[in-house]
């Protein structure tokens, strides 16, 4: 199991859910964040790793605390530290 991938997918799904709750298109979110709408799609589907800077941009643009983007189930006991 890859925790980085699972976190990336989980946060991406949260971005999409919140974006839709706010009735924003990917294009509009892209204009607000300065991120290309094609990349917004990739972030939402977990195809691009998120940096803290990018997470901050999404949180500000969506008007939510960054912790809201981490609000999904993840069983941490399933993962091991890789060397």
GROMACS .gro file of C-alpha atoms in nm:
model
   83
    1UNK     CA    1   0.000   0.000   0.000
    2UNK     CA    2   0.125   0.345  -0.089
    3UNK     CA    3   0.020   0.607   0.166
    4UNK     CA    4   0.137   0.898  -0.051
    5UNK     CA    5  -0.083   0.782  -0.338
    6UNK     CA    6  -0.380   0.724  -0.107
    7UNK     CA    7  -0.339   1.069   0.050
    8UNK     CA    8  -0.309   1.229  -0.292
    9UNK     CA    9  -0.626   1.058  -0.414
   10UNK     CA   10  -0.814   1.135  -0.093
   11UNK     CA   11  -0.725   1.504  -0.093
   12UNK     CA   12  -0.805   1.527  -0.463
   13UNK     CA   13  -1.150   1.382  -0.404
   14UNK     CA   14  -1.210   1.631  -0.122
   15UNK     CA   15  -1.106   1.920  -0.347
   16UNK     CA   16  -1.358   1.803  -0.606
   17UNK     CA   17  -1.640   1.759  -0.354
   18UNK     CA   18  -1.584   2.101  -0.199
   19UNK     CA   19  -1.545   2.266  -0.541
   20UNK     CA   20  -1.880   2.123  -0.648
   21UNK     CA   21  -2.044   2.226  -0.317
   22UNK     CA   22  -1.926   2.581  -0.389
   23UNK     CA   23  -2.067   2.553  -0.744
   24UNK     CA   24  -1.726   2.622  -0.899
   25UNK     CA   25  -1.606   2.480  -1.229
   26UNK     CA   26  -1.252   2.356  -1.273
   27UNK     CA   27  -1.195   2.656  -1.498
   28UNK     CA   28  -1.310   2.901  -1.230
   29UNK     CA   29  -1.103   2.730  -0.962
   30UNK     CA   30  -0.808   2.748  -1.200
   31UNK     CA   31  -0.855   3.121  -1.246
   32UNK     CA   32  -0.870   3.175  -0.869
   33UNK     CA   33  -0.566   2.958  -0.791
   34UNK     CA   34  -0.358   3.030  -1.098
   35UNK     CA   35  -0.350   2.657  -1.173
   36UNK     CA   36  -0.436   2.537  -1.524
   37UNK     CA   37  -0.780   2.372  -1.537
   38UNK     CA   38  -0.628   2.059  -1.695
   39UNK     CA   39  -0.404   2.030  -1.389
   40UNK     CA   40  -0.704   2.085  -1.158
   41UNK     CA   41  -0.853   1.771  -1.312
   42UNK     CA   42  -0.529   1.582  -1.251
   43UNK     CA   43  -0.513   1.698  -0.888
   44UNK     CA   44  -0.875   1.598  -0.830
   45UNK     CA   45  -0.813   1.250  -0.969
   46UNK     CA   46  -0.490   1.201  -0.773
   47UNK     CA   47  -0.265   1.195  -1.078
   48UNK     CA   48  -0.041   1.478  -0.953
   49UNK     CA   49   0.121   1.487  -0.608
   50UNK     CA   50   0.015   1.787  -0.403
   51UNK     CA   51   0.262   2.017  -0.232
   52UNK     CA   52   0.178   2.212   0.082
   53UNK     CA   53   0.181   2.526  -0.132
   54UNK     CA   54  -0.076   2.377  -0.369
   55UNK     CA   55  -0.293   2.250  -0.083
   56UNK     CA   56  -0.283   2.601   0.064
   57UNK     CA   57  -0.390   2.753  -0.268
   58UNK     CA   58  -0.686   2.516  -0.292
   59UNK     CA   59  -0.790   2.578   0.069
   60UNK     CA   60  -0.780   2.956   0.026
   61UNK     CA   61  -0.961   2.945  -0.308
   62UNK     CA   62  -1.230   2.715  -0.168
   63UNK     CA   63  -1.264   2.917   0.153
   64UNK     CA   64  -1.191   2.624   0.383
   65UNK     CA   65  -0.930   2.541   0.645
   66UNK     CA   66  -0.663   2.312   0.496
   67UNK     CA   67  -0.764   2.036   0.740
   68UNK     CA   68  -1.097   2.014   0.552
   69UNK     CA   69  -0.904   1.876   0.255
   70UNK     CA   70  -0.777   1.590   0.475
   71UNK     CA   71  -1.126   1.495   0.597
   72UNK     CA   72  -1.152   1.141   0.460
   73UNK     CA   73  -1.110   0.789   0.596
   74UNK     CA   74  -0.762   0.643   0.595
   75UNK     CA   75  -0.669   0.343   0.808
   76UNK     CA   76  -0.313   0.430   0.902
   77UNK     CA   77  -0.259   0.083   1.053
   78UNK     CA   78  -0.252  -0.062   0.701
   79UNK     CA   79   0.074   0.115   0.614
   80UNK     CA   80   0.437   0.045   0.690
   81UNK     CA   81   0.733   0.280   0.677
   82UNK     CA   82   0.935   0.204   0.367
   83UNK     CA   83   1.312   0.233   0.381
   0.00000   0.00000   0.00000
